[in-house]
């Protein structure tokens, strides 16, 4: 996972997460001296939480305390005030897990409409461990023997390349894109825009940062967390506390 600029993180071998947009105030807030109050997304959350008695962020330690209280006690609706849109490029098997989260809005590239570029995921050797013996859905911690790792990666590379050759050939002889794509493997990269409010993003992160989630989606969750932290630092601190 490499941050390429302050809005984009490279993930896996060809993937990325980019923070496209997030809720912004319609107007700046000013203090009693007339100076602009530096805005963070935390202000939106605090403003919503304090609607009953003082709809202003105070900009002092009490805002951080409130955010922590909200996160730890699952008083979640103020977090819905902040909405984020991300651009995500990920293997299809990762997007398939992601799309189980129904509270997000998605727009994914259509392989009926356009040809997918030849990009597929080959796991790094260091991530190819044995099947876990204690948990049926996870991989364990012990690396496979080196010879098996290399054989697996080589076969995956060959199968993926053959899938793409057949895909491209089918397209070249006029097979419709919606059928030609049946040759493409699950590790093919796809691409989407995904929008979610912070409450449901925290729910996603709670599940997908967890050690039981597949490592290939964990790294996307880590990238999301890193990108939102400067926007909603107090809310993220409260969320992290709620995990412990
Ligand atoms: C480690 C792990 C392993 C998994 N293994 C499998 C598996 O083997 N097979 C499989 O099919 N899935 C599996 N899943 C997916 C999992 O069952 C959920 O579908 C996925 O995590 C999305 O969670 P969610 O429904 O809470 O999220 P969202 O869809 O974002 O929903 C958020 C919350 O909204 C509420 N909600 C949303 N829709 C409804 C609804 N229709 N009715 C009532 N409440 C609703 C619920 O409170 C829900 O928790 C796995 C997930 C994880 C993290």
PDB file of C-alpha atoms and ligand atoms in Angstrom:
ATOM      1  CA  UNK A   1       0.000   0.000   0.000  1.00  0.00           C
ATOM      2  CA  UNK A   2       1.698   3.219  -1.193  1.00  0.00           C
ATOM      3  CA  UNK A   3       0.303   6.744  -0.948  1.00  0.00           C
ATOM      4  CA  UNK A   4       0.941   8.350  -4.347  1.00  0.00           C
ATOM      5  CA  UNK A   5      -0.562  11.738  -3.441  1.00  0.00           C
ATOM      6  CA  UNK A   6      -2.696  13.090  -0.570  1.00  0.00           C
ATOM      7  CA  UNK A   7      -5.873  11.701  -2.157  1.00  0.00           C
ATOM      8  CA  UNK A   8      -4.684   8.406  -3.707  1.00  0.00           C
ATOM      9  CA  UNK A   9      -3.288   5.145  -2.350  1.00  0.00           C
ATOM     10  CA  UNK A  10      -1.969   2.336  -4.571  1.00  0.00           C
ATOM     11  CA  UNK A  11      -3.225  -1.049  -3.367  1.00  0.00           C
ATOM     12  CA  UNK A  12      -2.158  -4.601  -4.390  1.00  0.00           C
ATOM     13  CA  UNK A  13      -0.345  -4.868  -7.748  1.00  0.00           C
ATOM     14  CA  UNK A  14      -2.597  -2.687  -9.940  1.00  0.00           C
ATOM     15  CA  UNK A  15      -5.315  -1.378  -7.599  1.00  0.00           C
ATOM     16  CA  UNK A  16      -6.010   1.986  -6.048  1.00  0.00           C
ATOM     17  CA  UNK A  17      -8.300   3.944  -3.772  1.00  0.00           C
ATOM     18  CA  UNK A  18      -8.814   7.631  -4.463  1.00  0.00           C
ATOM     19  CA  UNK A  19     -10.807  10.007  -2.316  1.00  0.00           C
ATOM     20  CA  UNK A  20     -12.932  11.824  -4.905  1.00  0.00           C
ATOM     21  CA  UNK A  21     -15.146  14.054  -2.773  1.00  0.00           C
ATOM     22  CA  UNK A  22     -16.697  14.526   0.631  1.00  0.00           C
ATOM     23  CA  UNK A  23     -19.268  16.756   2.322  1.00  0.00           C
ATOM     24  CA  UNK A  24     -18.213  20.398   2.471  1.00  0.00           C
ATOM     25  CA  UNK A  25     -19.891  23.295   4.292  1.00  0.00           C
ATOM     26  CA  UNK A  26     -21.948  25.652   2.119  1.00  0.00           C
ATOM     27  CA  UNK A  27     -20.434  28.597   3.984  1.00  0.00           C
ATOM     28  CA  UNK A  28     -17.432  29.159   6.241  1.00  0.00           C
ATOM     29  CA  UNK A  29     -18.015  29.685   9.951  1.00  0.00           C
ATOM     30  CA  UNK A  30     -16.486  32.664  11.741  1.00  0.00           C
ATOM     31  CA  UNK A  31     -15.617  33.152  15.390  1.00  0.00           C
ATOM     32  CA  UNK A  32     -16.554  36.207  17.477  1.00  0.00           C
ATOM     33  CA  UNK A  33     -13.462  38.077  16.239  1.00  0.00           C
ATOM     34  CA  UNK A  34     -14.550  37.470  12.643  1.00  0.00           C
ATOM     35  CA  UNK A  35     -11.791  34.961  11.891  1.00  0.00           C
ATOM     36  CA  UNK A  36     -12.677  31.906   9.801  1.00  0.00           C
ATOM     37  CA  UNK A  37     -12.892  28.717  11.905  1.00  0.00           C
ATOM     38  CA  UNK A  38     -10.723  26.061  10.174  1.00  0.00           C
ATOM     39  CA  UNK A  39     -13.173  23.422   8.980  1.00  0.00           C
ATOM     40  CA  UNK A  40     -12.903  19.658   9.328  1.00  0.00           C
ATOM     41  CA  UNK A  41     -15.563  17.045   8.700  1.00  0.00           C
ATOM     42  CA  UNK A  42     -15.688  16.568  12.477  1.00  0.00           C
ATOM     43  CA  UNK A  43     -17.515  19.921  12.635  1.00  0.00           C
ATOM     44  CA  UNK A  44     -20.405  18.551  10.572  1.00  0.00           C
ATOM     45  CA  UNK A  45     -20.771  15.597  12.929  1.00  0.00           C
ATOM     46  CA  UNK A  46     -20.567  17.745  16.054  1.00  0.00           C
ATOM     47  CA  UNK A  47     -23.020  20.276  14.595  1.00  0.00           C
ATOM     48  CA  UNK A  48     -25.546  17.492  14.007  1.00  0.00           C
ATOM     49  CA  UNK A  49     -24.980  15.932  17.422  1.00  0.00           C
ATOM     50  CA  UNK A  50     -25.510  19.275  19.200  1.00  0.00           C
ATOM     51  CA  UNK A  51     -28.640  20.215  17.304  1.00  0.00           C
ATOM     52  CA  UNK A  52     -30.719  20.232  20.483  1.00  0.00           C
ATOM     53  CA  UNK A  53     -28.661  22.753  22.404  1.00  0.00           C
ATOM     54  CA  UNK A  54     -25.872  24.468  20.453  1.00  0.00           C
ATOM     55  CA  UNK A  55     -25.506  23.700  16.795  1.00  0.00           C
ATOM     56  CA  UNK A  56     -21.940  24.995  16.612  1.00  0.00           C
ATOM     57  CA  UNK A  57     -18.632  23.193  16.879  1.00  0.00           C
ATOM     58  CA  UNK A  58     -16.738  24.561  19.871  1.00  0.00           C
ATOM     59  CA  UNK A  59     -13.318  23.794  18.419  1.00  0.00           C
ATOM     60  CA  UNK A  60     -11.993  22.770  21.830  1.00  0.00           C
ATOM     61  CA  UNK A  61     -11.398  19.446  23.576  1.00  0.00           C
ATOM     62  CA  UNK A  62     -15.116  18.962  24.155  1.00  0.00           C
ATOM     63  CA  UNK A  63     -15.616  18.263  20.419  1.00  0.00           C
ATOM     64  CA  UNK A  64     -13.129  15.370  20.568  1.00  0.00           C
ATOM     65  CA  UNK A  65     -14.777  14.071  23.749  1.00  0.00           C
ATOM     66  CA  UNK A  66     -18.195  14.194  22.099  1.00  0.00           C
ATOM     67  CA  UNK A  67     -16.968  12.345  18.991  1.00  0.00           C
ATOM     68  CA  UNK A  68     -15.471   9.634  21.153  1.00  0.00           C
ATOM     69  CA  UNK A  69     -18.680   9.345  23.173  1.00  0.00           C
ATOM     70  CA  UNK A  70     -20.750   9.038  19.996  1.00  0.00           C
ATOM     71  CA  UNK A  71     -18.487   6.359  18.495  1.00  0.00           C
ATOM     72  CA  UNK A  72     -18.077   4.275  21.631  1.00  0.00           C
ATOM     73  CA  UNK A  73     -21.783   4.402  22.536  1.00  0.00           C
ATOM     74  CA  UNK A  74     -22.888   3.817  18.922  1.00  0.00           C
ATOM     75  CA  UNK A  75     -24.871   7.042  18.776  1.00  0.00           C
ATOM     76  CA  UNK A  76     -24.407   6.775  15.044  1.00  0.00           C
ATOM     77  CA  UNK A  77     -26.705   9.176  13.206  1.00  0.00           C
ATOM     78  CA  UNK A  78     -24.437  12.280  13.504  1.00  0.00           C
ATOM     79  CA  UNK A  79     -21.774  10.358  11.544  1.00  0.00           C
ATOM     80  CA  UNK A  80     -24.219  10.092   8.636  1.00  0.00           C
ATOM     81  CA  UNK A  81     -23.758  13.841   8.089  1.00  0.00           C
ATOM     82  CA  UNK A  82     -20.414  13.179   6.381  1.00  0.00           C
ATOM     83  CA  UNK A  83     -20.590  11.490   2.965  1.00  0.00           C
ATOM     84  CA  UNK A  84     -17.571  10.297   0.991  1.00  0.00           C
ATOM     85  CA  UNK A  85     -17.100   9.181  -2.615  1.00  0.00           C
ATOM     86  CA  UNK A  86     -14.140   6.977  -3.527  1.00  0.00           C
ATOM     87  CA  UNK A  87     -12.781   5.723  -6.797  1.00  0.00           C
ATOM     88  CA  UNK A  88     -11.719   2.112  -6.382  1.00  0.00           C
ATOM     89  CA  UNK A  89      -9.831  -0.198  -8.707  1.00  0.00           C
ATOM     90  CA  UNK A  90      -9.797  -3.742  -7.350  1.00  0.00           C
ATOM     91  CA  UNK A  91      -9.941  -7.382  -8.466  1.00  0.00           C
ATOM     92  CA  UNK A  92     -13.471  -8.644  -9.121  1.00  0.00           C
ATOM     93  CA  UNK A  93     -13.357 -11.029  -6.129  1.00  0.00           C
ATOM     94  CA  UNK A  94     -12.656  -8.042  -3.828  1.00  0.00           C
ATOM     95  CA  UNK A  95     -15.484  -5.991  -5.362  1.00  0.00           C
ATOM     96  CA  UNK A  96     -17.802  -8.949  -4.932  1.00  0.00           C
ATOM     97  CA  UNK A  97     -17.169  -8.888  -1.163  1.00  0.00           C
ATOM     98  CA  UNK A  98     -17.427  -5.098  -1.109  1.00  0.00           C
ATOM     99  CA  UNK A  99     -20.790  -5.113  -2.893  1.00  0.00           C
ATOM    100  CA  UNK A 100     -22.317  -7.147  -0.065  1.00  0.00           C
ATOM    101  CA  UNK A 101     -22.343  -3.834   1.819  1.00  0.00           C
ATOM    102  CA  UNK A 102     -25.757  -2.624   0.681  1.00  0.00           C
ATOM    103  CA  UNK A 103     -25.596   0.736   2.389  1.00  0.00           C
ATOM    104  CA  UNK A 104     -23.057   2.017  -0.171  1.00  0.00           C
ATOM    105  CA  UNK A 105     -23.996   3.391  -3.619  1.00  0.00           C
ATOM    106  CA  UNK A 106     -21.957   1.965  -6.483  1.00  0.00           C
ATOM    107  CA  UNK A 107     -21.271   2.758 -10.117  1.00  0.00           C
ATOM    108  CA  UNK A 108     -19.033   0.075 -11.624  1.00  0.00           C
ATOM    109  CA  UNK A 109     -17.535  -0.005 -15.096  1.00  0.00           C
ATOM    110  CA  UNK A 110     -19.691  -2.119 -17.425  1.00  0.00           C
ATOM    111  CA  UNK A 111     -17.865  -4.909 -19.241  1.00  0.00           C
ATOM    112  CA  UNK A 112     -20.961  -5.089 -21.469  1.00  0.00           C
ATOM    113  CA  UNK A 113     -20.230  -1.533 -22.569  1.00  0.00           C
ATOM    114  CA  UNK A 114     -16.452  -1.437 -22.749  1.00  0.00           C
ATOM    115  CA  UNK A 115     -13.487  -3.796 -23.071  1.00  0.00           C
ATOM    116  CA  UNK A 116     -11.628  -4.421 -19.795  1.00  0.00           C
ATOM    117  CA  UNK A 117      -7.872  -3.734 -19.879  1.00  0.00           C
ATOM    118  CA  UNK A 118      -5.543  -6.685 -19.364  1.00  0.00           C
ATOM    119  CA  UNK A 119      -4.861  -6.280 -15.664  1.00  0.00           C
ATOM    120  CA  UNK A 120      -5.135  -9.087 -13.164  1.00  0.00           C
ATOM    121  CA  UNK A 121      -4.016  -9.675  -9.594  1.00  0.00           C
ATOM    122  CA  UNK A 122      -1.148 -12.048  -8.788  1.00  0.00           C
ATOM    123  CA  UNK A 123      -0.563 -12.332  -5.009  1.00  0.00           C
ATOM    124  CA  UNK A 124       2.881 -11.549  -3.636  1.00  0.00           C
ATOM    125  CA  UNK A 125       4.793 -14.670  -2.496  1.00  0.00           C
ATOM    126  CA  UNK A 126       4.820 -13.390   1.113  1.00  0.00           C
ATOM    127  CA  UNK A 127       1.011 -13.482   1.218  1.00  0.00           C
ATOM    128  CA  UNK A 128       0.647 -17.072   0.002  1.00  0.00           C
ATOM    129  CA  UNK A 129       0.269 -19.030   3.197  1.00  0.00           C
ATOM    130  CA  UNK A 130      -1.318 -22.403   3.899  1.00  0.00           C
ATOM    131  CA  UNK A 131      -5.055 -22.855   4.402  1.00  0.00           C
ATOM    132  CA  UNK A 132      -5.850 -22.232   8.087  1.00  0.00           C
ATOM    133  CA  UNK A 133      -6.560 -25.374  10.059  1.00  0.00           C
ATOM    134  CA  UNK A 134      -8.568 -23.607  12.759  1.00  0.00           C
ATOM    135  CA  UNK A 135     -10.727 -21.337  10.585  1.00  0.00           C
ATOM    136  CA  UNK A 136     -12.328 -22.734   7.456  1.00  0.00           C
ATOM    137  CA  UNK A 137     -12.523 -19.450   5.587  1.00  0.00           C
ATOM    138  CA  UNK A 138      -9.062 -18.024   6.294  1.00  0.00           C
ATOM    139  CA  UNK A 139      -5.495 -18.571   5.275  1.00  0.00           C
ATOM    140  CA  UNK A 140      -3.055 -19.394   8.074  1.00  0.00           C
ATOM    141  CA  UNK A 141       0.240 -17.766   8.993  1.00  0.00           C
ATOM    142  CA  UNK A 142       2.673 -20.416   7.754  1.00  0.00           C
ATOM    143  CA  UNK A 143       4.007 -19.843   4.239  1.00  0.00           C
ATOM    144  CA  UNK A 144       3.458 -22.561   1.670  1.00  0.00           C
ATOM    145  CA  UNK A 145       6.705 -24.247   0.571  1.00  0.00           C
ATOM    146  CA  UNK A 146       8.534 -21.971  -1.903  1.00  0.00           C
ATOM    147  CA  UNK A 147       8.168 -24.411  -4.754  1.00  0.00           C
ATOM    148  CA  UNK A 148       4.366 -24.498  -4.303  1.00  0.00           C
ATOM    149  CA  UNK A 149       4.201 -20.707  -4.122  1.00  0.00           C
ATOM    150  CA  UNK A 150       6.078 -20.331  -7.386  1.00  0.00           C
ATOM    151  CA  UNK A 151       4.012 -23.059  -9.097  1.00  0.00           C
ATOM    152  CA  UNK A 152       0.778 -21.412  -7.938  1.00  0.00           C
ATOM    153  CA  UNK A 153       1.813 -17.948  -9.136  1.00  0.00           C
ATOM    154  CA  UNK A 154       3.034 -19.283 -12.482  1.00  0.00           C
ATOM    155  CA  UNK A 155      -0.176 -21.240 -13.103  1.00  0.00           C
ATOM    156  CA  UNK A 156      -2.291 -18.240 -12.080  1.00  0.00           C
ATOM    157  CA  UNK A 157      -0.315 -15.966 -14.403  1.00  0.00           C
ATOM    158  CA  UNK A 158      -0.698 -18.440 -17.293  1.00  0.00           C
ATOM    159  CA  UNK A 159      -4.409 -19.042 -16.723  1.00  0.00           C
ATOM    160  CA  UNK A 160      -5.096 -15.317 -16.455  1.00  0.00           C
ATOM    161  CA  UNK A 161      -3.116 -14.554 -19.622  1.00  0.00           C
ATOM    162  CA  UNK A 162      -4.899 -17.357 -21.514  1.00  0.00           C
ATOM    163  CA  UNK A 163      -8.273 -16.012 -20.317  1.00  0.00           C
ATOM    164  CA  UNK A 164      -7.394 -12.571 -21.672  1.00  0.00           C
ATOM    165  CA  UNK A 165      -6.109 -13.996 -25.010  1.00  0.00           C
ATOM    166  CA  UNK A 166      -9.423 -15.806 -25.475  1.00  0.00           C
ATOM    167  CA  UNK A 167     -11.393 -12.730 -24.391  1.00  0.00           C
ATOM    168  CA  UNK A 168      -9.559 -10.514 -26.839  1.00  0.00           C
ATOM    169  CA  UNK A 169      -9.862 -13.081 -29.640  1.00  0.00           C
ATOM    170  CA  UNK A 170     -13.613 -13.447 -29.047  1.00  0.00           C
ATOM    171  CA  UNK A 171     -14.009  -9.655 -29.205  1.00  0.00           C
ATOM    172  CA  UNK A 172     -11.957  -9.514 -32.390  1.00  0.00           C
ATOM    173  CA  UNK A 173     -14.277 -11.965 -34.188  1.00  0.00           C
ATOM    174  CA  UNK A 174     -17.413 -10.126 -33.097  1.00  0.00           C
ATOM    175  CA  UNK A 175     -18.559 -11.993 -29.975  1.00  0.00           C
ATOM    176  CA  UNK A 176     -20.504  -9.423 -27.918  1.00  0.00           C
ATOM    177  CA  UNK A 177     -18.626  -7.964 -24.954  1.00  0.00           C
ATOM    178  CA  UNK A 178     -21.258  -9.290 -22.535  1.00  0.00           C
ATOM    179  CA  UNK A 179     -20.416 -12.880 -23.583  1.00  0.00           C
ATOM    180  CA  UNK A 180     -16.695 -12.560 -24.362  1.00  0.00           C
ATOM    181  CA  UNK A 181     -16.108 -11.503 -20.742  1.00  0.00           C
ATOM    182  CA  UNK A 182     -17.011 -15.010 -19.562  1.00  0.00           C
ATOM    183  CA  UNK A 183     -13.372 -15.923 -20.231  1.00  0.00           C
ATOM    184  CA  UNK A 184     -12.131 -13.417 -17.651  1.00  0.00           C
ATOM    185  CA  UNK A 185     -10.945 -14.716 -14.281  1.00  0.00           C
ATOM    186  CA  UNK A 186     -12.044 -13.450 -10.846  1.00  0.00           C
ATOM    187  CA  UNK A 187      -8.678 -11.741 -10.332  1.00  0.00           C
ATOM    188  CA  UNK A 188      -9.375  -9.332 -13.229  1.00  0.00           C
ATOM    189  CA  UNK A 189      -9.296  -5.707 -12.112  1.00  0.00           C
ATOM    190  CA  UNK A 190     -12.535  -3.737 -12.279  1.00  0.00           C
ATOM    191  CA  UNK A 191     -13.235  -0.164 -11.385  1.00  0.00           C
ATOM    192  CA  UNK A 192     -16.009   1.663  -9.513  1.00  0.00           C
ATOM    193  CA  UNK A 193     -17.079   4.860  -7.817  1.00  0.00           C
ATOM    194  CA  UNK A 194     -18.505   4.166  -4.378  1.00  0.00           C
ATOM    195  CA  UNK A 195     -20.355   6.560  -2.076  1.00  0.00           C
ATOM    196  CA  UNK A 196     -21.100   6.036   1.592  1.00  0.00           C
ATOM    197  CA  UNK A 197     -21.827   7.988   4.748  1.00  0.00           C
ATOM    198  CA  UNK A 198     -19.396   7.797   7.632  1.00  0.00           C
ATOM    199  CA  UNK A 199     -21.611   5.635   9.850  1.00  0.00           C
ATOM    200  CA  UNK A 200     -21.805   2.914   7.203  1.00  0.00           C
ATOM    201  CA  UNK A 201     -18.151   3.388   6.299  1.00  0.00           C
ATOM    202  CA  UNK A 202     -17.232   2.706   9.936  1.00  0.00           C
ATOM    203  CA  UNK A 203     -19.419  -0.421   9.814  1.00  0.00           C
ATOM    204  CA  UNK A 204     -17.539  -1.554   6.687  1.00  0.00           C
ATOM    205  CA  UNK A 205     -14.190  -0.824   8.348  1.00  0.00           C
ATOM    206  CA  UNK A 206     -15.164  -2.676  11.515  1.00  0.00           C
ATOM    207  CA  UNK A 207     -15.784  -5.810   9.428  1.00  0.00           C
ATOM    208  CA  UNK A 208     -13.111  -5.449   6.785  1.00  0.00           C
ATOM    209  CA  UNK A 209     -10.160  -4.252   8.900  1.00  0.00           C
ATOM    210  CA  UNK A 210     -10.752  -7.299  11.083  1.00  0.00           C
ATOM    211  CA  UNK A 211      -8.211 -10.104  10.933  1.00  0.00           C
ATOM    212  CA  UNK A 212     -10.946 -12.492   9.776  1.00  0.00           C
ATOM    213  CA  UNK A 213     -11.545 -10.497   6.568  1.00  0.00           C
ATOM    214  CA  UNK A 214      -9.628 -11.578   3.474  1.00  0.00           C
ATOM    215  CA  UNK A 215      -6.233  -9.777   3.411  1.00  0.00           C
ATOM    216  CA  UNK A 216      -6.928  -8.461  -0.099  1.00  0.00           C
ATOM    217  CA  UNK A 217      -9.958  -6.494   1.166  1.00  0.00           C
ATOM    218  CA  UNK A 218      -8.243  -5.574   4.459  1.00  0.00           C
ATOM    219  CA  UNK A 219      -5.682  -3.514   2.519  1.00  0.00           C
ATOM    220  CA  UNK A 220      -8.489  -1.573   0.808  1.00  0.00           C
ATOM    221  CA  UNK A 221     -10.080  -0.933   4.218  1.00  0.00           C
ATOM    222  CA  UNK A 222      -6.710   0.317   5.516  1.00  0.00           C
ATOM    223  CA  UNK A 223      -6.435   2.679   2.529  1.00  0.00           C
ATOM    224  CA  UNK A 224      -9.952   4.049   3.148  1.00  0.00           C
ATOM    225  CA  UNK A 225      -9.124   4.658   6.804  1.00  0.00           C
ATOM    226  CA  UNK A 226      -5.903   6.474   5.893  1.00  0.00           C
ATOM    227  CA  UNK A 227      -7.648   8.718   3.356  1.00  0.00           C
ATOM    228  CA  UNK A 228     -10.496   9.798   5.646  1.00  0.00           C
ATOM    229  CA  UNK A 229      -8.350  10.393   8.738  1.00  0.00           C
ATOM    230  CA  UNK A 230      -7.283  13.973   7.825  1.00  0.00           C
ATOM    231  CA  UNK A 231     -10.916  14.825   6.965  1.00  0.00           C
ATOM    232  CA  UNK A 232     -12.533  13.503  10.163  1.00  0.00           C
ATOM    233  CA  UNK A 233      -9.641  13.042  12.617  1.00  0.00           C
ATOM    234  CA  UNK A 234     -11.736  13.171  15.795  1.00  0.00           C
ATOM    235  CA  UNK A 235     -14.357  10.771  14.482  1.00  0.00           C
ATOM    236  CA  UNK A 236     -11.653   8.313  13.398  1.00  0.00           C
ATOM    237  CA  UNK A 237     -10.020   8.533  16.844  1.00  0.00           C
ATOM    238  CA  UNK A 238     -13.394   7.743  18.428  1.00  0.00           C
ATOM    239  CA  UNK A 239     -13.972   4.878  15.995  1.00  0.00           C
ATOM    240  CA  UNK A 240     -10.548   3.375  16.769  1.00  0.00           C
ATOM    241  CA  UNK A 241     -11.362   3.587  20.477  1.00  0.00           C
ATOM    242  CA  UNK A 242     -14.678   1.813  19.847  1.00  0.00           C
ATOM    243  CA  UNK A 243     -12.741  -1.143  18.364  1.00  0.00           C
ATOM    244  CA  UNK A 244     -10.864  -1.797  21.606  1.00  0.00           C
TER     245      UNK A 244
HETATM  246  C1  LIG B   1     -15.224 -12.141   7.526  1.00  0.00           C
HETATM  247  C2  LIG B   1     -16.495 -12.171   6.713  1.00  0.00           C
HETATM  248  C3  LIG B   1     -16.940 -13.357   6.180  1.00  0.00           C
HETATM  249  C4  LIG B   1     -18.121 -13.408   5.407  1.00  0.00           C
HETATM  250  N1  LIG B   1     -18.523 -14.605   4.884  1.00  0.00           N
HETATM  251  C5  LIG B   1     -19.625 -14.655   4.098  1.00  0.00           C
HETATM  252  C6  LIG B   1     -20.076 -15.892   3.514  1.00  0.00           C
HETATM  253  O1  LIG B   1     -19.472 -16.933   3.699  1.00  0.00           O
HETATM  254  N2  LIG B   1     -21.174 -15.865   2.719  1.00  0.00           N
HETATM  255  C7  LIG B   1     -21.881 -14.711   2.496  1.00  0.00           C
HETATM  256  O2  LIG B   1     -22.890 -14.746   1.781  1.00  0.00           O
HETATM  257  N3  LIG B   1     -21.503 -13.527   3.055  1.00  0.00           N
HETATM  258  C8  LIG B   1     -20.398 -13.479   3.836  1.00  0.00           C
HETATM  259  N4  LIG B   1     -19.999 -12.277   4.373  1.00  0.00           N
HETATM  260  C9  LIG B   1     -20.781 -11.068   4.082  1.00  0.00           C
HETATM  261  C10 LIG B   1     -21.645 -10.669   5.304  1.00  0.00           C
HETATM  262  O3  LIG B   1     -22.600 -11.670   5.597  1.00  0.00           O
HETATM  263  C11 LIG B   1     -22.383  -9.349   5.008  1.00  0.00           C
HETATM  264  O4  LIG B   1     -23.242  -9.530   3.888  1.00  0.00           O
HETATM  265  C12 LIG B   1     -21.426  -8.224   4.663  1.00  0.00           C
HETATM  266  O5  LIG B   1     -20.368  -8.177   5.607  1.00  0.00           O
HETATM  267  C13 LIG B   1     -22.170  -6.899   4.679  1.00  0.00           C
HETATM  268  O6  LIG B   1     -22.527  -6.611   6.011  1.00  0.00           O
HETATM  269  P1  LIG B   1     -23.861  -5.837   6.385  1.00  0.00           P
HETATM  270  O7  LIG B   1     -25.059  -6.535   5.836  1.00  0.00           O
HETATM  271  O8  LIG B   1     -23.827  -5.641   7.873  1.00  0.00           O
HETATM  272  O9  LIG B   1     -23.594  -4.447   5.644  1.00  0.00           O
HETATM  273  P2  LIG B   1     -24.627  -3.488   4.880  1.00  0.00           P
HETATM  274  O10 LIG B   1     -25.284  -4.204   3.773  1.00  0.00           O
HETATM  275  O11 LIG B   1     -23.868  -2.236   4.561  1.00  0.00           O
HETATM  276  O12 LIG B   1     -25.727  -3.179   5.952  1.00  0.00           O
HETATM  277  C14 LIG B   1     -25.403  -2.417   7.121  1.00  0.00           C
HETATM  278  C15 LIG B   1     -26.451  -2.719   8.171  1.00  0.00           C
HETATM  279  O13 LIG B   1     -27.725  -2.270   7.684  1.00  0.00           O
HETATM  280  C16 LIG B   1     -28.721  -3.186   8.104  1.00  0.00           C
HETATM  281  N5  LIG B   1     -29.351  -3.765   6.907  1.00  0.00           N
HETATM  282  C17 LIG B   1     -28.951  -3.597   5.609  1.00  0.00           C
HETATM  283  N6  LIG B   1     -29.786  -4.251   4.795  1.00  0.00           N
HETATM  284  C18 LIG B   1     -30.696  -4.868   5.587  1.00  0.00           C
HETATM  285  C19 LIG B   1     -31.804  -5.705   5.334  1.00  0.00           C
HETATM  286  N7  LIG B   1     -32.183  -6.067   4.105  1.00  0.00           N
HETATM  287  N8  LIG B   1     -32.497  -6.159   6.393  1.00  0.00           N
HETATM  288  C20 LIG B   1     -32.177  -5.815   7.656  1.00  0.00           C
HETATM  289  N9  LIG B   1     -31.131  -5.031   7.966  1.00  0.00           N
HETATM  290  C21 LIG B   1     -30.407  -4.556   6.940  1.00  0.00           C
HETATM  291  C22 LIG B   1     -28.067  -4.229   8.978  1.00  0.00           C
HETATM  292  O14 LIG B   1     -28.087  -3.808  10.309  1.00  0.00           O
HETATM  293  C23 LIG B   1     -26.624  -4.206   8.484  1.00  0.00           C
HETATM  294  O15 LIG B   1     -25.677  -4.668   9.428  1.00  0.00           O
HETATM  295  C24 LIG B   1     -18.854 -12.218   5.157  1.00  0.00           C
HETATM  296  C25 LIG B   1     -18.397 -11.015   5.708  1.00  0.00           C
HETATM  297  C26 LIG B   1     -17.235 -10.973   6.471  1.00  0.00           C
HETATM  298  C27 LIG B   1     -16.759  -9.653   7.029  1.00  0.00           C
END
